[in-house]
Short mmCIF file of C-alpha atoms and ligand atoms in Angstrom, two decimals:
data_model
loop_
_atom_site.label_atom_id
_atom_site.label_comp_id
_atom_site.label_asym_id
_atom_site.label_seq_id
_atom_site.Cartn_x
_atom_site.Cartn_y
_atom_site.Cartn_z
CA MET A 1 103.89 73.13 7.39
CA THR A 2 103.23 70.81 10.43
CA THR A 3 100.01 71.64 12.27
CA ARG A 4 100.83 71.92 15.90
CA ALA A 5 98.85 69.41 17.93
CA HIS A 6 98.95 67.96 21.43
CA GLU A 7 97.94 64.65 22.76
CA ILE A 8 95.89 65.28 25.81
CA ASN A 9 95.08 62.54 28.32
CA PHE A 10 91.52 62.70 29.67
CA ASP A 11 91.42 60.70 32.83
CA GLY A 12 88.24 59.14 34.21
CA LEU A 13 87.74 60.57 37.68
CA VAL A 14 87.06 57.71 40.06
CA GLY A 15 83.41 57.94 41.31
CA PRO A 16 82.16 57.72 44.95
CA THR A 17 80.81 54.21 44.60
CA HIS A 18 84.11 52.49 43.52
CA ASN A 19 83.72 48.91 44.68
CA TYR A 20 84.86 45.42 43.86
CA ALA A 21 81.81 43.34 42.61
CA GLY A 22 83.69 40.76 40.39
CA LEU A 23 81.68 41.80 37.43
CA SER A 24 84.14 41.13 34.54
CA TYR A 25 84.60 37.68 33.44
CA GLY A 26 87.98 37.16 31.76
CA ASN A 27 89.52 40.09 33.81
CA LEU A 28 91.55 38.18 36.46
CA ALA A 29 91.96 41.06 38.82
CA SER A 30 88.23 41.81 38.87
CA THR A 31 87.51 38.19 39.70
CA LYS A 32 90.29 37.96 42.30
CA HIS A 33 89.08 40.94 44.27
CA LYS A 34 85.35 40.20 44.09
CA LEU A 35 83.56 41.32 47.22
CA SER A 36 86.64 42.70 48.84
CA ILE A 37 86.40 46.08 50.64
CA SER A 38 87.22 49.01 48.39
CA HIS A 39 88.62 52.43 49.28
CA PRO A 40 86.85 55.04 47.11
CA ARG A 41 88.64 58.05 48.63
CA ARG A 42 91.92 56.53 48.15
CA ALA A 43 91.06 55.45 44.59
CA ALA A 44 90.03 58.92 43.61
CA LEU A 45 93.13 60.51 45.14
CA GLU A 46 95.32 57.95 43.41
CA GLY A 47 93.79 58.87 40.11
CA LEU A 48 94.21 62.57 40.74
CA ALA A 49 97.82 62.15 41.78
CA LYS A 50 98.51 60.45 38.51
CA MET A 51 96.90 63.27 36.55
CA LYS A 52 98.85 65.88 38.60
CA PHE A 53 102.06 63.88 38.01
CA LEU A 54 101.62 64.06 34.27
CA MET A 55 100.61 67.79 34.42
CA ASP A 56 103.83 68.41 36.40
CA LEU A 57 105.84 66.60 33.59
CA GLY A 58 104.50 69.33 31.32
CA ILE A 59 101.89 67.18 29.62
CA ARG A 60 98.39 68.61 29.22
CA GLN A 61 95.74 66.83 31.24
CA GLY A 62 91.99 66.71 31.03
CA ILE A 63 89.29 65.18 33.36
CA LEU A 64 86.18 63.19 32.60
CA PRO A 65 83.64 63.26 35.38
CA PRO A 66 82.26 60.09 36.87
CA GLN A 67 78.86 58.83 35.85
CA GLU A 68 75.67 58.98 37.94
CA ARG A 69 75.77 55.85 40.10
CA PRO A 70 73.82 54.04 41.36
CA ASP A 71 72.04 54.32 37.97
CA LEU A 72 68.46 54.90 39.14
CA PRO A 73 67.06 55.55 35.66
CA MET A 74 68.51 52.13 34.62
CA LEU A 75 67.07 50.34 37.72
CA ARG A 76 63.61 51.89 36.89
CA GLN A 77 63.94 50.66 33.34
CA LEU A 78 64.62 47.14 34.76
CA GLY A 79 61.15 47.28 36.43
CA PHE A 80 61.86 48.65 39.92
CA THR A 81 59.44 51.29 41.05
CA GLY A 82 58.84 53.68 43.92
CA THR A 83 60.91 56.13 45.66
CA ASP A 84 64.74 56.03 45.13
CA SER A 85 65.27 54.39 48.47
CA LYS A 86 62.62 51.79 47.74
CA ILE A 87 64.31 51.04 44.39
CA ILE A 88 67.69 50.46 46.11
CA GLU A 89 66.05 48.32 48.74
CA MET A 90 64.04 46.12 46.28
CA SER A 91 66.83 45.69 43.70
CA ASN A 92 69.17 44.69 46.61
CA LYS A 93 66.66 42.06 47.72
CA GLU A 94 65.50 40.78 44.33
CA ALA A 95 68.49 41.29 42.13
CA PRO A 96 71.67 42.29 43.90
CA ALA A 97 73.79 41.55 40.96
CA LEU A 98 71.85 44.27 38.98
CA LEU A 99 72.28 46.74 41.86
CA ALA A 100 75.98 46.03 41.87
CA ALA A 101 76.11 46.54 38.03
CA CYS A 102 74.23 49.69 38.32
CA SER A 103 76.55 50.94 41.19
CA SER A 104 79.82 50.29 39.41
CA ALA A 105 82.26 53.19 39.03
CA SER A 106 83.60 51.56 35.90
CA SER A 107 83.46 54.75 33.79
CA MET A 108 86.81 55.54 35.46
CA TRP A 109 88.46 53.45 32.81
CA ALA A 110 88.21 56.16 30.18
CA ALA A 111 90.30 54.16 27.67
CA ASN A 112 87.00 52.33 27.06
CA ALA A 113 84.92 55.40 26.82
CA ALA A 114 85.25 55.91 23.06
CA THR A 115 87.45 55.69 20.08
CA VAL A 116 88.89 59.00 18.93
CA SER A 117 90.50 59.83 15.64
CA PRO A 118 92.35 63.14 15.25
CA SER A 119 91.37 65.53 12.50
CA ALA A 120 94.64 64.83 10.62
CA ASP A 121 93.55 61.29 9.94
CA ALA A 122 89.94 62.01 8.90
CA SER A 123 89.12 63.10 5.35
CA ASN A 124 86.69 65.79 6.56
CA THR A 125 89.51 67.15 8.88
CA ARG A 126 87.39 67.03 12.13
CA VAL A 127 88.07 65.08 15.26
CA HIS A 128 85.80 61.91 15.37
CA PHE A 129 84.44 60.38 18.52
CA THR A 130 82.59 57.05 18.78
CA PRO A 131 81.53 56.21 22.34
CA ALA A 132 81.94 52.46 22.96
CA ASN A 133 78.81 50.35 23.32
CA LEU A 134 80.65 48.05 25.83
CA ILE A 135 78.03 45.35 25.35
CA SER A 136 80.29 42.49 26.66
CA ASN A 137 79.37 43.36 30.27
CA PHE A 138 76.13 44.83 31.52
CA HIS A 139 77.71 47.17 34.04
CA ARG A 140 79.78 48.72 31.27
CA SER A 141 77.10 48.75 28.58
CA ILE A 142 75.10 51.29 30.59
CA GLU A 143 78.02 53.79 30.35
CA ALA A 144 77.48 54.52 26.59
CA PRO A 145 74.56 57.15 26.83
CA GLN A 146 76.23 59.22 29.48
CA THR A 147 79.61 59.07 27.86
CA ALA A 148 77.96 60.31 24.63
CA ALA A 149 76.38 63.22 26.38
CA MET A 150 79.54 64.18 28.28
CA LEU A 151 81.76 64.08 25.25
CA LYS A 152 79.33 66.28 23.44
CA ARG A 153 79.31 68.66 26.32
CA ILE A 154 83.14 68.86 26.36
CA PHE A 155 83.79 68.85 22.72
CA GLY A 156 80.61 70.70 21.74
CA ASP A 157 81.67 72.67 18.57
CA GLU A 158 80.32 70.75 15.50
CA LYS A 159 82.71 72.66 13.29
CA PHE A 160 85.62 70.94 14.86
CA PHE A 161 84.22 67.75 16.37
CA VAL A 162 82.03 64.92 15.04
CA HIS A 163 80.07 62.67 17.43
CA HIS A 164 78.97 59.33 16.11
CA PRO A 165 76.45 57.34 18.08
CA PRO A 166 77.64 54.20 19.81
CA LEU A 167 77.45 51.21 17.51
CA PRO A 168 74.22 49.11 17.85
CA GLY A 169 74.19 46.99 20.92
CA ALA A 170 74.53 43.72 19.19
CA VAL A 171 77.01 40.84 19.91
CA ALA A 172 78.46 41.17 16.38
CA LEU A 173 79.33 44.84 17.08
CA SER A 174 80.80 44.65 20.39
CA ASP A 175 83.05 47.58 20.92
CA GLU A 176 85.39 48.42 23.84
CA GLY A 177 86.77 51.70 22.63
CA ALA A 178 90.40 53.17 22.57
CA ALA A 179 91.66 50.23 24.69
CA ASN A 180 91.92 48.36 21.37
CA HIS A 181 93.12 51.24 19.24
CA THR A 182 96.67 52.73 18.96
CA ARG A 183 97.97 55.57 16.72
CA LEU A 184 101.48 55.65 15.44
CA GLY A 185 103.17 58.40 13.34
CA ILE A 186 105.81 60.95 13.29
CA ALA A 187 104.13 63.99 14.83
CA HIS A 188 100.79 64.17 16.52
CA GLY A 189 99.52 66.80 14.13
CA GLU A 190 100.40 64.86 11.00
CA PRO A 191 98.41 62.07 9.52
CA GLY A 192 99.15 58.89 11.43
CA LEU A 193 98.75 55.17 11.15
CA GLU A 194 95.66 53.86 13.11
CA LEU A 195 95.69 50.30 14.53
CA PHE A 196 92.53 48.56 15.48
CA VAL A 197 92.99 45.27 17.38
CA TYR A 198 89.96 42.92 17.53
CA GLY A 199 89.46 39.73 19.63
CA ARG A 200 86.93 37.89 17.46
CA VAL A 201 85.28 37.96 13.97
CA ALA A 202 81.55 37.79 14.44
CA SER A 203 80.79 36.64 10.86
CA ASP A 204 83.19 33.76 10.99
CA ALA A 205 82.34 31.16 13.53
CA THR A 206 84.83 28.69 12.11
CA ARG A 207 87.87 30.82 13.11
CA THR A 208 89.89 29.75 16.05
CA GLY A 209 89.36 32.11 18.85
CA PRO A 210 90.14 32.09 22.57
CA LYS A 211 89.06 28.94 24.34
CA LYS A 212 88.60 30.13 27.85
CA PHE A 213 87.63 33.79 27.91
CA PRO A 214 85.43 35.95 25.46
CA GLY A 215 87.02 38.17 22.92
CA ARG A 216 85.29 41.52 23.57
CA GLN A 217 86.09 43.59 20.46
CA THR A 218 84.86 42.39 17.09
CA PHE A 219 86.42 42.94 13.74
CA GLU A 220 83.08 44.13 12.48
CA ALA A 221 82.94 47.00 15.22
CA SER A 222 86.54 48.03 14.47
CA ALA A 223 85.89 48.16 10.77
CA ALA A 224 82.66 50.22 11.17
CA ILE A 225 84.49 52.74 13.30
CA ALA A 226 87.37 53.03 10.80
CA ARG A 227 84.83 53.66 8.10
CA SER A 228 82.75 56.25 9.89
CA HIS A 229 85.83 58.06 11.15
CA GLN A 230 86.62 58.56 7.37
CA LEU A 231 90.07 57.09 7.75
CA ASN A 232 92.40 56.44 4.82
CA SER A 233 92.48 52.70 4.32
CA ASN A 234 96.17 52.88 3.56
CA ARG A 235 96.75 54.31 7.04
CA THR A 236 94.56 51.94 8.90
CA ILE A 237 95.38 48.31 9.86
CA LEU A 238 92.91 45.92 11.40
CA ILE A 239 94.71 43.48 13.63
CA PRO A 240 93.71 40.07 15.18
CA GLN A 241 94.57 39.82 18.87
CA ASN A 242 96.32 36.70 19.73
CA PRO A 243 93.77 34.29 21.29
CA LYS A 244 96.44 33.08 23.68
CA ALA A 245 96.58 36.54 25.13
CA ILE A 246 92.82 36.65 25.71
CA ASP A 247 92.92 33.35 27.44
CA ALA A 248 95.78 34.64 29.69
CA GLY A 249 93.49 37.44 30.92
CA VAL A 250 94.12 40.11 28.28
CA PHE A 251 90.59 41.29 27.66
CA HIS A 252 91.75 44.54 26.08
CA ASN A 253 94.77 44.91 23.82
CA ASP A 254 96.11 47.76 25.94
CA VAL A 255 97.13 45.20 28.54
CA VAL A 256 99.72 43.90 26.15
CA ALA A 257 100.67 46.76 23.86
CA VAL A 258 101.11 50.53 23.84
CA GLY A 259 102.29 52.83 21.22
CA ASN A 260 103.18 56.50 20.77
CA LEU A 261 104.42 58.15 17.61
CA ASN A 262 107.34 56.04 16.20
CA VAL A 263 107.39 53.65 19.22
CA LEU A 264 105.43 50.46 19.58
CA PHE A 265 106.04 48.57 22.98
CA HIS A 266 104.46 45.14 22.93
CA HIS A 267 104.47 41.58 24.22
CA GLU A 268 105.51 38.81 21.73
CA LEU A 269 102.14 37.27 22.07
CA ALA A 270 100.06 40.41 21.74
CA PHE A 271 99.07 40.07 18.08
CA ALA A 272 98.64 37.12 15.86
CA PRO A 273 102.04 35.95 14.52
CA ASP A 274 103.97 38.17 12.08
CA ILE A 275 101.43 41.05 12.49
CA ALA A 276 103.98 43.24 14.28
CA LYS A 277 106.32 42.96 11.33
CA THR A 278 103.47 43.97 8.97
CA ILE A 279 102.89 47.07 11.14
CA ALA A 280 106.54 47.92 10.94
CA THR A 281 106.65 47.61 7.10
CA ARG A 282 103.61 49.74 6.68
CA PHE A 283 105.06 52.34 9.00
CA GLN A 284 108.36 52.36 7.04
CA VAL A 285 106.42 52.82 3.67
CA LEU A 286 104.16 55.60 4.96
CA PHE A 287 106.62 57.70 7.00
CA GLY A 288 109.99 56.83 5.34
CA THR A 289 111.50 56.00 8.70
CA ARG A 290 111.88 52.98 10.94
CA LEU A 291 109.23 52.01 13.57
CA ARG A 292 111.01 51.61 16.89
CA ARG A 293 109.52 48.25 17.89
CA ILE A 294 110.25 47.05 21.46
CA GLU A 295 108.97 43.52 21.44
CA VAL A 296 109.21 41.65 24.85
CA LYS A 297 109.62 37.91 24.46
CA GLU A 298 107.69 35.45 26.43
CA LYS A 299 110.85 34.00 27.87
CA THR A 300 111.82 37.48 29.16
CA ILE A 301 108.35 38.31 30.71
CA SER A 302 105.60 35.87 30.41
CA LEU A 303 102.02 36.88 29.52
CA ARG A 304 101.18 35.81 32.99
CA GLU A 305 103.60 38.32 34.55
CA ALA A 306 102.48 41.02 31.94
CA VAL A 307 98.92 40.55 33.18
CA GLN A 308 99.89 40.51 36.89
CA THR A 309 101.94 43.74 36.56
CA TYR A 310 100.21 45.48 33.74
CA LEU A 311 103.64 46.42 32.34
CA PHE A 312 102.21 47.16 28.84
CA ASN A 313 99.34 49.20 30.45
CA SER A 314 101.83 51.93 31.04
CA GLN A 315 101.27 55.23 29.39
CA LEU A 316 103.88 56.03 26.82
CA VAL A 317 104.07 59.78 26.62
CA SER A 318 105.96 62.48 24.73
CA LEU A 319 107.64 64.97 27.03
CA PRO A 320 107.95 68.69 26.21
CA ASN A 321 111.66 68.06 25.40
CA GLY A 322 110.71 65.59 22.69
CA ARG A 323 111.82 62.55 24.64
CA MET A 324 109.49 59.71 25.73
CA ALA A 325 108.67 58.46 29.21
CA LEU A 326 106.76 55.44 30.45
CA ILE A 327 104.28 55.94 33.25
CA ALA A 328 104.13 52.42 34.77
CA PRO A 329 102.07 50.88 37.38
CA TRP A 330 103.60 50.58 40.82
CA GLU A 331 103.33 46.78 40.55
CA CYS A 332 106.05 46.73 38.00
CA GLN A 333 108.71 47.76 40.40
CA GLU A 334 107.60 45.18 42.93
CA ARG A 335 108.48 42.35 40.55
CA PRO A 336 112.29 42.03 40.30
CA ARG A 337 112.20 40.62 36.84
CA VAL A 338 109.98 43.45 35.41
CA LYS A 339 111.92 46.05 37.28
CA LYS A 340 115.09 44.76 35.93
CA TYR A 341 113.78 44.78 32.51
CA LEU A 342 112.66 48.34 32.74
CA ASP A 343 115.93 49.46 34.26
CA ARG A 344 117.71 47.95 31.26
CA LEU A 345 115.28 49.50 28.87
CA ILE A 346 115.83 53.10 30.16
CA SER A 347 119.46 52.71 30.60
CA LYS A 348 119.79 53.05 26.82
CA GLY A 349 117.88 56.37 27.06
CA ASP A 350 116.41 55.90 23.67
CA PRO A 351 113.64 55.61 22.54
CA ILE A 352 112.29 55.62 26.16
CA ALA A 353 114.20 58.07 28.42
CA ALA A 354 112.52 57.39 31.79
CA VAL A 355 110.13 55.28 33.72
CA HIS A 356 107.89 56.64 36.41
CA TYR A 357 105.97 54.43 38.69
CA VAL A 358 102.43 55.50 39.81
CA ASP A 359 100.30 53.94 42.44
CA VAL A 360 96.72 53.32 41.06
CA ARG A 361 96.30 50.07 43.07
CA GLN A 362 92.63 50.67 43.84
CA SER A 363 91.92 50.61 40.14
CA MET A 364 94.49 47.94 39.45
CA HIS A 365 92.50 45.54 41.74
CA ASN A 366 89.72 45.86 39.26
CA GLY A 367 92.02 45.27 36.20
CA GLY A 368 92.54 48.89 35.32
CA GLY A 369 96.13 50.29 35.08
CA PRO A 370 97.48 53.78 34.23
CA ALA A 371 96.60 53.55 30.58
CA CYS A 372 93.10 52.27 31.27
CA LEU A 373 92.26 55.39 33.18
CA ARG A 374 92.88 57.74 30.25
CA LEU A 375 91.33 58.58 26.92
CA ARG A 376 93.81 60.07 24.55
CA VAL A 377 92.63 62.99 22.37
CA VAL A 378 94.90 64.62 19.92
CA LEU A 379 93.79 68.34 19.40
CA THR A 380 95.28 71.19 17.45
CA ASP A 381 95.66 74.59 19.12
CA GLY A 382 92.40 75.62 17.51
CA GLN A 383 90.54 72.53 18.70
CA LEU A 384 91.90 72.94 22.18
CA MET A 385 90.54 76.57 22.27
CA ARG A 386 87.05 75.04 21.47
CA THR A 387 87.28 72.41 24.23
CA HIS A 388 85.42 73.03 27.43
CA PRO A 389 88.12 74.70 29.57
CA GLY A 390 86.56 73.70 32.94
CA VAL A 391 87.87 70.02 32.40
CA LEU A 392 91.51 70.95 31.87
CA LEU A 393 93.59 70.34 34.89
CA SER A 394 95.58 73.22 36.58
CA GLN A 395 97.19 73.42 39.99
CA SER A 396 94.14 75.18 41.48
CA LEU A 397 91.70 72.77 39.95
CA TYR A 398 93.64 69.92 41.33
CA GLU A 399 93.63 71.44 44.79
CA ARG A 400 89.86 71.98 44.57
CA LEU A 401 89.27 68.40 43.43
CA ILE A 402 91.35 67.03 46.39
CA GLN A 403 89.25 68.98 48.75
CA TRP A 404 86.03 67.84 47.03
CA VAL A 405 87.08 64.09 47.24
CA ARG A 406 88.03 64.57 50.99
CA ARG A 407 84.70 66.10 51.69
CA TYR A 408 82.34 63.61 49.87
CA TYR A 409 84.11 60.27 49.45
CA ARG A 410 83.87 57.39 51.86
CA GLU A 411 86.98 55.83 53.27
CA THR A 412 85.76 52.40 52.62
CA LEU A 413 82.94 50.53 50.83
CA ALA A 414 81.92 46.94 51.61
CA PRO A 415 79.69 45.13 49.28
CA ARG A 416 76.68 45.40 51.66
CA ASP A 417 77.07 49.27 51.51
CA LEU A 418 75.73 49.26 47.99
CA ALA A 419 72.30 48.83 49.54
CA ASP A 420 72.66 51.93 51.63
CA PRO A 421 70.37 54.68 50.27
CA LYS A 422 72.63 57.22 51.83
CA LEU A 423 75.32 56.32 49.34
CA LEU A 424 72.97 57.53 46.58
CA GLU A 425 72.46 60.81 48.43
CA GLU A 426 76.20 61.30 49.06
CA SER A 427 77.03 60.53 45.38
CA ARG A 428 74.50 62.94 44.02
CA ALA A 429 75.66 65.63 46.29
CA ALA A 430 79.26 64.97 45.18
CA LEU A 431 78.46 64.98 41.51
CA ASP A 432 76.23 68.03 41.80
CA GLU A 433 79.11 69.93 43.32
CA LEU A 434 81.44 68.53 40.79
CA THR A 435 79.44 69.93 37.89
CA ARG A 436 79.90 73.41 39.48
CA ILE A 437 83.61 72.94 39.96
CA LEU A 438 84.12 71.88 36.34
CA GLN A 439 81.48 74.35 35.04
CA LEU A 440 79.56 71.67 33.20
CA GLY A 441 76.03 72.77 33.94
CA SER A 442 73.32 70.08 34.64
CA LEU A 443 75.09 67.03 33.15
CA TYR A 444 73.32 64.31 35.15
CA ASP A 445 69.73 63.01 34.93
CA PHE A 446 69.08 63.66 38.65
CA GLN A 447 69.95 67.34 38.19
CA ARG A 448 67.25 67.65 35.53
CA SER A 449 64.32 65.69 37.05
O1 SUG B 501 86.13 46.38 31.73
N1 SUG B 501 86.92 46.33 35.12
C1 SUG B 501 87.17 46.84 33.79
C2 SUG B 501 88.57 47.16 33.60
C3 SUG B 501 88.78 48.02 32.49
C4 SUG B 501 90.27 48.10 32.04
N2 SUG B 501 90.38 48.89 30.85
C5 SUG B 501 91.29 48.80 29.95
N3 SUG B 501 92.16 47.73 29.84
N4 SUG B 501 91.46 49.75 29.05
C6 SUG B 501 86.70 45.88 32.68
O2 SUG B 501 86.88 44.71 32.80
C7 SUG B 501 85.60 45.49 37.07
C8 SUG B 501 84.40 45.91 37.83
C9 SUG B 501 84.16 45.09 39.03
O3 SUG B 501 84.36 43.87 38.94
O4 SUG B 501 83.61 45.60 40.01
C10 SUG B 501 85.75 46.15 35.61
O5 SUG B 501 84.74 46.47 35.06
#
């Protein structure tokens, strides 16, 4: 008998310090918008509107709270002393890049929070979580400890959930979480086929990699996670990313590919040549049915246009009626060629029945589309019962969160505002209130000290 399971998207709620600091080399949008003025309130409302849209489609939706920013404990660890205001002042004066990194709201991109394997895939039949170490960028590497604590709080029951520590913070084990991980199969509750895509092999310096931008995910990191999640090696494929894609600004594989159940939607240059066919063959052998592979040729939509529109960073979701829909970034309908492609794709009605465009432009300006904002967690009914209910979206929670954002978030944030000690106070007040709304208890360091 099939175990009933649901894929739940847990979206990272955008934090009050959302800003454009140009922190991510190889992420073209982040570089382009460096030092422009951000709109934290709009960003958070856009994110919430996307969550509500999915909920209204009948898809379960979860929320991951933002992290404590600016990260005062980290600034202290970096040698700044004195009162909180003094620390902000001195770090702004002596090391503004560190203050910007410690103020980033980057935990919103929950696809990078962790890699999650459903219990159906793990030999010990528990759900496995490995928070990503995110060591490729300092501002992201500081997310791991808070992510680990938060996931343990939400998925606390050890009988159902296994929490691995983030991989060691070494260049050879650089891990960017579920952004480089896709799961295919025939039903969410059945054993699947897990794809891990890596950008470089740390132990093989002779291998031809990207020339311009760094590959963030290593083979070694992906392999370690597949091992500790107790996955069946026959149902796991480690896949090299195409170096051309990385050099075109594809720092995570989810910018050029997205999969759901028996559908894999990807750009021709997403993977190293012929890999997509290998995936299809393995799928056929394992499930006795054909993988519906939608490959978009470079001549139809170039990598450049894929990166500009984040077409493949759409969420590919199963609707309650069994059909699939694509939740695409707004930017896709602004590009006639991409819009035309999508119109044609859905006119067939199968395997993708509809496209819905969502406006997450504040996040997009930092290189984060709809799929970057969510962490997919497959849970059975029993596991869902053991998940902290306070973070599951409902109409009333949505309305409370809208009010909360309107009350605490600034309209705009200029780069110089990161030096304003009031921003720290406001952010703490907001997060303190949020932990009450989500019934999370004292989650943050400042609530305990
Ligand atoms: O890691 N941007 C994020 C975007 C992450 C997108 N996630 C996925 N593709 N899954 C990153 O590059 C920019 C922050 C700044 O520049 O202020 C940033 O961190």
